[in-house]
Amino acid sequence: MKSLVIVAHGSRRQASNDEVRELSSQIEAITGQKFQKVKAAFLELAEPSIPDGIQHCIDEGAKEVIVFPYFLSAGRHVIEDIPAEVEIARKSNPGINIEIVPYLGSMDRIVDLIATQTTSG
Amino acid sequence: MKSLVIVAHGSRRQASNDEVRELSSQIEAITGQKFQKVKAAFLELAEPSIPDGIQHCIDEGAKEVIVFPYFLSAGRHVIEDIPAEVEIARKSNPGINIEIVPYLGSMDRIVDLIATQTTSG
């Protein structure tokens, strides 16, 4: 069983955190059987933390967790902070495969997405 | 003639700003005739500013400028700061149509993009 954790920065503005939670629900709805669960987690300022979000998935039966950084650039958060938080979850869960995939801003397809969106209409 | 300005927050880390400039070049390459120019601009910490980026497009002949907020959530920057900066450009350029389109995080297709990316492989 595989789960996905969408990691956002977290904001003092609750509506921003809820946007990420809503995004996670939408992704869970369309990925169907691929992921048992799609969970939002936050680096700071909102709950759950990254280790807690991962742990939640594992407690519900995940044997593999994909961590997706919902970030636009490869700053310190993506390069250092998220891997450090994920490492905490790995140490608590030997035998579970926890993998960080490339962050949002690095996806080739984001170029197509923006091109399509800004040229339609 | 229509141009596109991709507005990012801006970072002290030059590589992050360059990521946005590179993204703009890639979008310019694939949108072809749709935009005469695709230009990166920054809310703070990097150049050009939003009014300067828009002005650059107008000086090169744009009669219409689309402003795309490269932001993930509808925080103060998207709701207040970017519109205020765009207003400066509008006041300097009566007769030019300058339009702000929905920010990146609000696009429906971002859900599909993440779903595809995290389930492949």
PDB file of C-alpha atoms in Angstrom:
ATOM      1  CA  MET A   1       0.000   0.000   0.000  1.00  0.00           C
ATOM      2  CA  LYS A   2       1.308   3.373  -1.090  1.00  0.00           C
ATOM      3  CA  SER A   3       0.454   6.853   0.135  1.00  0.00           C
ATOM      4  CA  LEU A   4       1.315  10.364  -1.027  1.00  0.00           C
ATOM      5  CA  VAL A   5       2.230  13.271   1.242  1.00  0.00           C
ATOM      6  CA  ILE A   6       1.955  16.728  -0.330  1.00  0.00           C
ATOM      7  CA  VAL A   7       4.350  18.994   1.566  1.00  0.00           C
ATOM      8  CA  ALA A   8       3.691  22.728   1.572  1.00  0.00           C
ATOM      9  CA  HIS A   9       5.454  25.500   3.452  1.00  0.00           C
ATOM     10  CA  GLY A  10       2.546  26.331   5.716  1.00  0.00           C
ATOM     11  CA  SER A  11       1.077  29.773   6.331  1.00  0.00           C
ATOM     12  CA  ARG A  12      -0.288  31.869   9.184  1.00  0.00           C
ATOM     13  CA  ARG A  13      -3.243  32.359   6.871  1.00  0.00           C
ATOM     14  CA  GLN A  14      -5.470  29.327   7.420  1.00  0.00           C
ATOM     15  CA  ALA A  15      -7.104  29.663   4.003  1.00  0.00           C
ATOM     16  CA  SER A  16      -3.723  28.990   2.366  1.00  0.00           C
ATOM     17  CA  ASN A  17      -3.270  25.798   4.382  1.00  0.00           C
ATOM     18  CA  ASP A  18      -6.806  24.757   3.508  1.00  0.00           C
ATOM     19  CA  GLU A  19      -6.012  25.277  -0.180  1.00  0.00           C
ATOM     20  CA  VAL A  20      -3.300  22.623   0.157  1.00  0.00           C
ATOM     21  CA  ARG A  21      -5.616  20.263   2.047  1.00  0.00           C
ATOM     22  CA  GLU A  22      -8.253  20.703  -0.648  1.00  0.00           C
ATOM     23  CA  LEU A  23      -5.642  20.062  -3.345  1.00  0.00           C
ATOM     24  CA  SER A  24      -4.658  16.844  -1.566  1.00  0.00           C
ATOM     25  CA  SER A  25      -8.274  15.690  -1.456  1.00  0.00           C
ATOM     26  CA  GLN A  26      -8.679  16.385  -5.152  1.00  0.00           C
ATOM     27  CA  ILE A  27      -5.529  14.445  -5.958  1.00  0.00           C
ATOM     28  CA  GLU A  28      -6.716  11.555  -3.806  1.00  0.00           C
ATOM     29  CA  ALA A  29     -10.001  11.551  -5.685  1.00  0.00           C
ATOM     30  CA  ILE A  30      -8.423  11.311  -9.136  1.00  0.00           C
ATOM     31  CA  THR A  31      -5.506   8.977  -8.390  1.00  0.00           C
ATOM     32  CA  GLY A  32      -7.929   6.314  -7.161  1.00  0.00           C
ATOM     33  CA  GLN A  33      -6.284   3.004  -6.313  1.00  0.00           C
ATOM     34  CA  LYS A  34      -2.762   4.308  -6.872  1.00  0.00           C
ATOM     35  CA  PHE A  35      -2.638   5.819  -3.390  1.00  0.00           C
ATOM     36  CA  GLN A  36      -4.419   4.550  -0.339  1.00  0.00           C
ATOM     37  CA  LYS A  37      -4.233   8.074   1.026  1.00  0.00           C
ATOM     38  CA  VAL A  38      -3.118  11.543  -0.104  1.00  0.00           C
ATOM     39  CA  LYS A  39      -2.271  13.715   2.883  1.00  0.00           C
ATOM     40  CA  ALA A  40      -1.208  17.362   3.215  1.00  0.00           C
ATOM     41  CA  ALA A  41       1.691  18.137   5.583  1.00  0.00           C
ATOM     42  CA  PHE A  42       3.512  21.365   6.416  1.00  0.00           C
ATOM     43  CA  LEU A  43       7.098  22.393   6.999  1.00  0.00           C
ATOM     44  CA  GLU A  44       6.038  25.037   9.498  1.00  0.00           C
ATOM     45  CA  LEU A  45       3.137  27.158  10.776  1.00  0.00           C
ATOM     46  CA  ALA A  46       0.497  24.472  10.199  1.00  0.00           C
ATOM     47  CA  GLU A  47      -0.327  20.898  11.180  1.00  0.00           C
ATOM     48  CA  PRO A  48       0.466  18.096  10.640  1.00  0.00           C
ATOM     49  CA  SER A  49       4.261  18.314  10.472  1.00  0.00           C
ATOM     50  CA  ILE A  50       6.023  16.280   7.790  1.00  0.00           C
ATOM     51  CA  PRO A  51       6.965  13.402  10.133  1.00  0.00           C
ATOM     52  CA  ASP A  52       3.427  13.363  11.569  1.00  0.00           C
ATOM     53  CA  GLY A  53       1.852  13.345   8.112  1.00  0.00           C
ATOM     54  CA  ILE A  54       4.075  10.458   7.006  1.00  0.00           C
ATOM     55  CA  GLN A  55       3.432   8.595  10.264  1.00  0.00           C
ATOM     56  CA  HIS A  56      -0.298   8.969   9.791  1.00  0.00           C
ATOM     57  CA  CYS A  57      -0.047   7.240   6.397  1.00  0.00           C
ATOM     58  CA  ILE A  58       2.108   4.441   7.834  1.00  0.00           C
ATOM     59  CA  ASP A  59      -0.245   3.936  10.778  1.00  0.00           C
ATOM     60  CA  GLU A  60      -3.043   3.492   8.276  1.00  0.00           C
ATOM     61  CA  GLY A  61      -1.102   0.754   6.511  1.00  0.00           C
ATOM     62  CA  ALA A  62       1.214   2.397   3.964  1.00  0.00           C
ATOM     63  CA  LYS A  63       4.328   0.349   3.172  1.00  0.00           C
ATOM     64  CA  GLU A  64       5.589   3.040   0.807  1.00  0.00           C
ATOM     65  CA  VAL A  65       5.242   6.825   1.106  1.00  0.00           C
ATOM     66  CA  ILE A  66       5.887   9.318  -1.693  1.00  0.00           C
ATOM     67  CA  VAL A  67       6.713  12.839  -0.487  1.00  0.00           C
ATOM     68  CA  PHE A  68       5.960  15.600  -2.977  1.00  0.00           C
ATOM     69  CA  PRO A  69       7.342  19.095  -2.226  1.00  0.00           C
ATOM     70  CA  TYR A  70       4.677  21.602  -3.279  1.00  0.00           C
ATOM     71  CA  PHE A  71       7.294  24.316  -3.783  1.00  0.00           C
ATOM     72  CA  LEU A  72       8.250  26.441  -6.778  1.00  0.00           C
ATOM     73  CA  SER A  73      11.990  26.724  -6.356  1.00  0.00           C
ATOM     74  CA  ALA A  74      14.885  24.693  -5.050  1.00  0.00           C
ATOM     75  CA  GLY A  75      15.638  26.861  -2.051  1.00  0.00           C
ATOM     76  CA  ARG A  76      16.804  25.797   1.383  1.00  0.00           C
ATOM     77  CA  HIS A  77      13.390  24.360   2.252  1.00  0.00           C
ATOM     78  CA  VAL A  78      13.477  21.921  -0.645  1.00  0.00           C
ATOM     79  CA  ILE A  79      17.180  21.102  -0.490  1.00  0.00           C
ATOM     80  CA  GLU A  80      17.746  20.864   3.262  1.00  0.00           C
ATOM     81  CA  ASP A  81      14.683  21.234   5.446  1.00  0.00           C
ATOM     82  CA  ILE A  82      12.284  18.768   3.826  1.00  0.00           C
ATOM     83  CA  PRO A  83      14.916  15.983   3.543  1.00  0.00           C
ATOM     84  CA  ALA A  84      15.805  16.525   7.226  1.00  0.00           C
ATOM     85  CA  GLU A  85      12.151  16.169   8.261  1.00  0.00           C
ATOM     86  CA  VAL A  86      11.708  13.089   6.079  1.00  0.00           C
ATOM     87  CA  GLU A  87      14.787  11.585   7.692  1.00  0.00           C
ATOM     88  CA  ILE A  88      13.054  11.770  11.073  1.00  0.00           C
ATOM     89  CA  ALA A  89      10.187   9.685   9.688  1.00  0.00           C
ATOM     90  CA  ARG A  90      12.615   7.194   8.114  1.00  0.00           C
ATOM     91  CA  LYS A  91      14.415   6.645  11.395  1.00  0.00           C
ATOM     92  CA  SER A  92      11.133   5.935  13.191  1.00  0.00           C
ATOM     93  CA  ASN A  93      10.044   3.539  10.460  1.00  0.00           C
ATOM     94  CA  PRO A  94      12.783   1.201   9.289  1.00  0.00           C
ATOM     95  CA  GLY A  95      11.504  -1.081   6.555  1.00  0.00           C
ATOM     96  CA  ILE A  96       9.136   1.526   5.112  1.00  0.00           C
ATOM     97  CA  ASN A  97      10.198   3.033   1.802  1.00  0.00           C
ATOM     98  CA  ILE A  98       9.878   6.840   1.999  1.00  0.00           C
ATOM     99  CA  GLU A  99      10.827   8.615  -1.210  1.00  0.00           C
ATOM    100  CA  ILE A 100      11.007  12.344  -2.016  1.00  0.00           C
ATOM    101  CA  VAL A 101      10.062  13.109  -5.636  1.00  0.00           C
ATOM    102  CA  PRO A 102      11.015  16.275  -7.585  1.00  0.00           C
ATOM    103  CA  TYR A 103       9.365  19.508  -6.419  1.00  0.00           C
ATOM    104  CA  LEU A 104       6.557  21.179  -8.315  1.00  0.00           C
ATOM    105  CA  GLY A 105       8.612  23.971  -9.937  1.00  0.00           C
ATOM    106  CA  SER A 106      11.025  21.460 -11.485  1.00  0.00           C
ATOM    107  CA  MET A 107       8.377  19.640 -13.487  1.00  0.00           C
ATOM    108  CA  ASP A 108       8.721  20.010 -17.227  1.00  0.00           C
ATOM    109  CA  ARG A 109       4.991  19.971 -17.628  1.00  0.00           C
ATOM    110  CA  ILE A 110       4.496  23.126 -15.612  1.00  0.00           C
ATOM    111  CA  VAL A 111       5.712  25.016 -18.665  1.00  0.00           C
ATOM    112  CA  ASP A 112       2.966  23.467 -20.790  1.00  0.00           C
ATOM    113  CA  LEU A 113       0.405  24.127 -18.090  1.00  0.00           C
ATOM    114  CA  ILE A 114       1.202  27.840 -17.932  1.00  0.00           C
ATOM    115  CA  ALA A 115       1.414  28.119 -21.703  1.00  0.00           C
ATOM    116  CA  THR A 116      -2.008  26.517 -22.107  1.00  0.00           C
ATOM    117  CA  GLN A 117      -3.594  28.555 -19.346  1.00  0.00           C
ATOM    118  CA  THR A 118      -2.323  31.944 -20.494  1.00  0.00           C
ATOM    119  CA  THR A 119      -3.036  31.459 -24.188  1.00  0.00           C
ATOM    120  CA  SER A 120      -6.591  30.117 -23.845  1.00  0.00           C
ATOM    121  CA  GLY A 121      -9.242  32.751 -24.341  1.00  0.00           C
TER     122      GLY A 121
ATOM    123  CA  MET B   1       0.760  42.541 -29.991  1.00  0.00           C
ATOM    124  CA  LYS B   2       0.453  40.690 -26.717  1.00  0.00           C
ATOM    125  CA  SER B   3       3.074  39.921 -24.082  1.00  0.00           C
ATOM    126  CA  LEU B   4       3.109  37.773 -20.946  1.00  0.00           C
ATOM    127  CA  VAL B   5       4.728  38.758 -17.642  1.00  0.00           C
ATOM    128  CA  ILE B   6       5.389  35.883 -15.231  1.00  0.00           C
ATOM    129  CA  VAL B   7       5.455  37.387 -11.737  1.00  0.00           C
ATOM    130  CA  ALA B   8       7.357  35.534  -9.003  1.00  0.00           C
ATOM    131  CA  HIS B   9       8.059  36.582  -5.442  1.00  0.00           C
ATOM    132  CA  GLY B  10      11.804  36.996  -5.907  1.00  0.00           C
ATOM    133  CA  SER B  11      14.534  35.506  -3.737  1.00  0.00           C
ATOM    134  CA  ARG B  12      17.885  36.431  -2.218  1.00  0.00           C
ATOM    135  CA  ARG B  13      19.075  33.225  -3.822  1.00  0.00           C
ATOM    136  CA  GLN B  14      19.894  34.124  -7.433  1.00  0.00           C
ATOM    137  CA  ALA B  15      19.424  30.556  -8.660  1.00  0.00           C
ATOM    138  CA  SER B  16      15.739  30.764  -7.695  1.00  0.00           C
ATOM    139  CA  ASN B  17      15.283  33.952  -9.712  1.00  0.00           C
ATOM    140  CA  ASP B  18      17.099  32.356 -12.626  1.00  0.00           C
ATOM    141  CA  GLU B  19      14.713  29.391 -12.442  1.00  0.00           C
ATOM    142  CA  VAL B  20      11.844  31.815 -13.115  1.00  0.00           C
ATOM    143  CA  ARG B  21      13.718  33.514 -15.958  1.00  0.00           C
ATOM    144  CA  GLU B  22      14.433  30.125 -17.495  1.00  0.00           C
ATOM    145  CA  LEU B  23      10.781  29.147 -17.118  1.00  0.00           C
ATOM    146  CA  SER B  24       9.784  32.348 -18.915  1.00  0.00           C
ATOM    147  CA  SER B  25      12.144  31.575 -21.796  1.00  0.00           C
ATOM    148  CA  GLN B  26      10.731  28.084 -22.107  1.00  0.00           C
ATOM    149  CA  ILE B  27       7.170  29.414 -22.145  1.00  0.00           C
ATOM    150  CA  GLU B  28       8.135  31.992 -24.772  1.00  0.00           C
ATOM    151  CA  ALA B  29       9.620  29.200 -26.883  1.00  0.00           C
ATOM    152  CA  ILE B  30       6.493  27.050 -26.861  1.00  0.00           C
ATOM    153  CA  THR B  31       3.816  29.752 -27.086  1.00  0.00           C
ATOM    154  CA  GLY B  32       5.300  30.986 -30.346  1.00  0.00           C
ATOM    155  CA  GLN B  33       3.250  33.701 -32.023  1.00  0.00           C
ATOM    156  CA  LYS B  34       0.791  33.997 -29.161  1.00  0.00           C
ATOM    157  CA  PHE B  35       3.122  36.292 -27.237  1.00  0.00           C
ATOM    158  CA  GLN B  36       5.626  38.676 -28.686  1.00  0.00           C
ATOM    159  CA  LYS B  37       7.557  38.366 -25.438  1.00  0.00           C
ATOM    160  CA  VAL B  38       7.402  36.392 -22.184  1.00  0.00           C
ATOM    161  CA  LYS B  39       9.173  38.247 -19.395  1.00  0.00           C
ATOM    162  CA  ALA B  40       9.925  37.358 -15.763  1.00  0.00           C
ATOM    163  CA  ALA B  41       9.307  40.072 -13.138  1.00  0.00           C
ATOM    164  CA  PHE B  42       9.573  40.060  -9.350  1.00  0.00           C
ATOM    165  CA  LEU B  43       7.561  41.433  -6.459  1.00  0.00           C
ATOM    166  CA  GLU B  44      10.716  41.982  -4.397  1.00  0.00           C
ATOM    167  CA  LEU B  45      14.400  41.046  -3.985  1.00  0.00           C
ATOM    168  CA  ALA B  46      15.062  40.731  -7.728  1.00  0.00           C
ATOM    169  CA  GLU B  47      14.858  42.726 -10.934  1.00  0.00           C
ATOM    170  CA  PRO B  48      12.903  43.771 -12.903  1.00  0.00           C
ATOM    171  CA  SER B  49      10.046  44.968 -10.730  1.00  0.00           C
ATOM    172  CA  ILE B  50       6.506  44.290 -11.929  1.00  0.00           C
ATOM    173  CA  PRO B  51       5.970  47.812 -13.374  1.00  0.00           C
ATOM    174  CA  ASP B  52       9.401  47.680 -15.040  1.00  0.00           C
ATOM    175  CA  GLY B  53       8.732  44.246 -16.537  1.00  0.00           C
ATOM    176  CA  ILE B  54       5.376  45.394 -17.905  1.00  0.00           C
ATOM    177  CA  GLN B  55       6.894  48.637 -19.190  1.00  0.00           C
ATOM    178  CA  HIS B  56       9.604  46.699 -20.996  1.00  0.00           C
ATOM    179  CA  CYS B  57       6.948  44.727 -22.886  1.00  0.00           C
ATOM    180  CA  ILE B  58       5.046  47.908 -23.780  1.00  0.00           C
ATOM    181  CA  ASP B  59       8.214  49.669 -24.923  1.00  0.00           C
ATOM    182  CA  GLU B  60       8.809  46.732 -27.248  1.00  0.00           C
ATOM    183  CA  GLY B  61       5.376  47.166 -28.770  1.00  0.00           C
ATOM    184  CA  ALA B  62       2.880  45.246 -26.643  1.00  0.00           C
ATOM    185  CA  LYS B  63      -0.669  46.613 -26.787  1.00  0.00           C
ATOM    186  CA  GLU B  64      -1.896  44.001 -24.340  1.00  0.00           C
ATOM    187  CA  VAL B  65      -0.039  42.514 -21.362  1.00  0.00           C
ATOM    188  CA  ILE B  66      -1.106  39.391 -19.472  1.00  0.00           C
ATOM    189  CA  VAL B  67       0.254  39.194 -15.907  1.00  0.00           C
ATOM    190  CA  PHE B  68       0.522  35.669 -14.492  1.00  0.00           C
ATOM    191  CA  PRO B  69       1.202  35.321 -10.730  1.00  0.00           C
ATOM    192  CA  TYR B  70       3.592  32.405 -10.303  1.00  0.00           C
ATOM    193  CA  PHE B  71       2.353  31.804  -6.759  1.00  0.00           C
ATOM    194  CA  LEU B  72       0.823  28.790  -5.042  1.00  0.00           C
ATOM    195  CA  SER B  73      -1.664  30.422  -2.714  1.00  0.00           C
ATOM    196  CA  ALA B  74      -3.914  33.428  -2.581  1.00  0.00           C
ATOM    197  CA  GLY B  75      -2.033  35.267   0.149  1.00  0.00           C
ATOM    198  CA  ARG B  76      -1.495  38.986   0.517  1.00  0.00           C
ATOM    199  CA  HIS B  77       1.003  39.046  -2.337  1.00  0.00           C
ATOM    200  CA  VAL B  78      -1.535  37.711  -4.823  1.00  0.00           C
ATOM    201  CA  ILE B  79      -4.556  39.560  -3.471  1.00  0.00           C
ATOM    202  CA  GLU B  80      -3.064  42.977  -2.678  1.00  0.00           C
ATOM    203  CA  ASP B  81       0.574  43.477  -3.634  1.00  0.00           C
ATOM    204  CA  ILE B  82       0.579  42.293  -7.247  1.00  0.00           C
ATOM    205  CA  PRO B  83      -2.606  44.219  -8.161  1.00  0.00           C
ATOM    206  CA  ALA B  84      -1.095  47.354  -6.574  1.00  0.00           C
ATOM    207  CA  GLU B  85       2.076  47.022  -8.652  1.00  0.00           C
ATOM    208  CA  VAL B  86       0.089  46.360 -11.814  1.00  0.00           C
ATOM    209  CA  GLU B  87      -1.949  49.477 -11.103  1.00  0.00           C
ATOM    210  CA  ILE B  88       1.253  51.550 -11.277  1.00  0.00           C
ATOM    211  CA  ALA B  89       1.882  50.228 -14.783  1.00  0.00           C
ATOM    212  CA  ARG B  90      -1.727  50.870 -15.802  1.00  0.00           C
ATOM    213  CA  LYS B  91      -1.537  54.501 -14.681  1.00  0.00           C
ATOM    214  CA  SER B  92       1.632  55.037 -16.711  1.00  0.00           C
ATOM    215  CA  ASN B  93       0.109  53.413 -19.779  1.00  0.00           C
ATOM    216  CA  PRO B  94      -3.482  54.459 -20.426  1.00  0.00           C
ATOM    217  CA  GLY B  95      -4.819  52.711 -23.518  1.00  0.00           C
ATOM    218  CA  ILE B  96      -2.838  49.520 -22.892  1.00  0.00           C
ATOM    219  CA  ASN B  97      -4.842  46.545 -21.680  1.00  0.00           C
ATOM    220  CA  ILE B  98      -3.065  44.979 -18.696  1.00  0.00           C
ATOM    221  CA  GLU B  99      -4.833  41.924 -17.301  1.00  0.00           C
ATOM    222  CA  ILE B 100      -3.999  39.742 -14.275  1.00  0.00           C
ATOM    223  CA  VAL B 101      -4.951  36.084 -14.822  1.00  0.00           C
ATOM    224  CA  PRO B 102      -5.500  33.483 -12.043  1.00  0.00           C
ATOM    225  CA  TYR B 103      -2.420  32.442 -10.059  1.00  0.00           C
ATOM    226  CA  LEU B 104      -0.691  29.116 -10.553  1.00  0.00           C
ATOM    227  CA  GLY B 105      -2.062  27.360  -7.452  1.00  0.00           C
ATOM    228  CA  SER B 106      -5.652  28.066  -8.488  1.00  0.00           C
ATOM    229  CA  MET B 107      -5.423  26.214 -11.786  1.00  0.00           C
ATOM    230  CA  ASP B 108      -7.569  23.091 -11.969  1.00  0.00           C
ATOM    231  CA  ARG B 109      -4.991  21.387 -14.088  1.00  0.00           C
ATOM    232  CA  ILE B 110      -2.335  21.514 -11.383  1.00  0.00           C
ATOM    233  CA  VAL B 111      -4.200  18.644  -9.738  1.00  0.00           C
ATOM    234  CA  ASP B 112      -3.838  16.518 -12.875  1.00  0.00           C
ATOM    235  CA  LEU B 113      -0.203  17.512 -13.221  1.00  0.00           C
ATOM    236  CA  ILE B 114       0.684  16.345  -9.703  1.00  0.00           C
ATOM    237  CA  ALA B 115      -1.418  13.202 -10.040  1.00  0.00           C
ATOM    238  CA  THR B 116       0.353  12.255 -13.264  1.00  0.00           C
ATOM    239  CA  GLN B 117       3.798  13.076 -11.949  1.00  0.00           C
ATOM    240  CA  THR B 118       3.502  11.174  -8.681  1.00  0.00           C
ATOM    241  CA  THR B 119       1.866   8.063 -10.112  1.00  0.00           C
ATOM    242  CA  SER B 120       4.222   7.573 -13.057  1.00  0.00           C
ATOM    243  CA  GLY B 121       6.950   5.077 -12.412  1.00  0.00           C
TER     244      GLY B 121
END
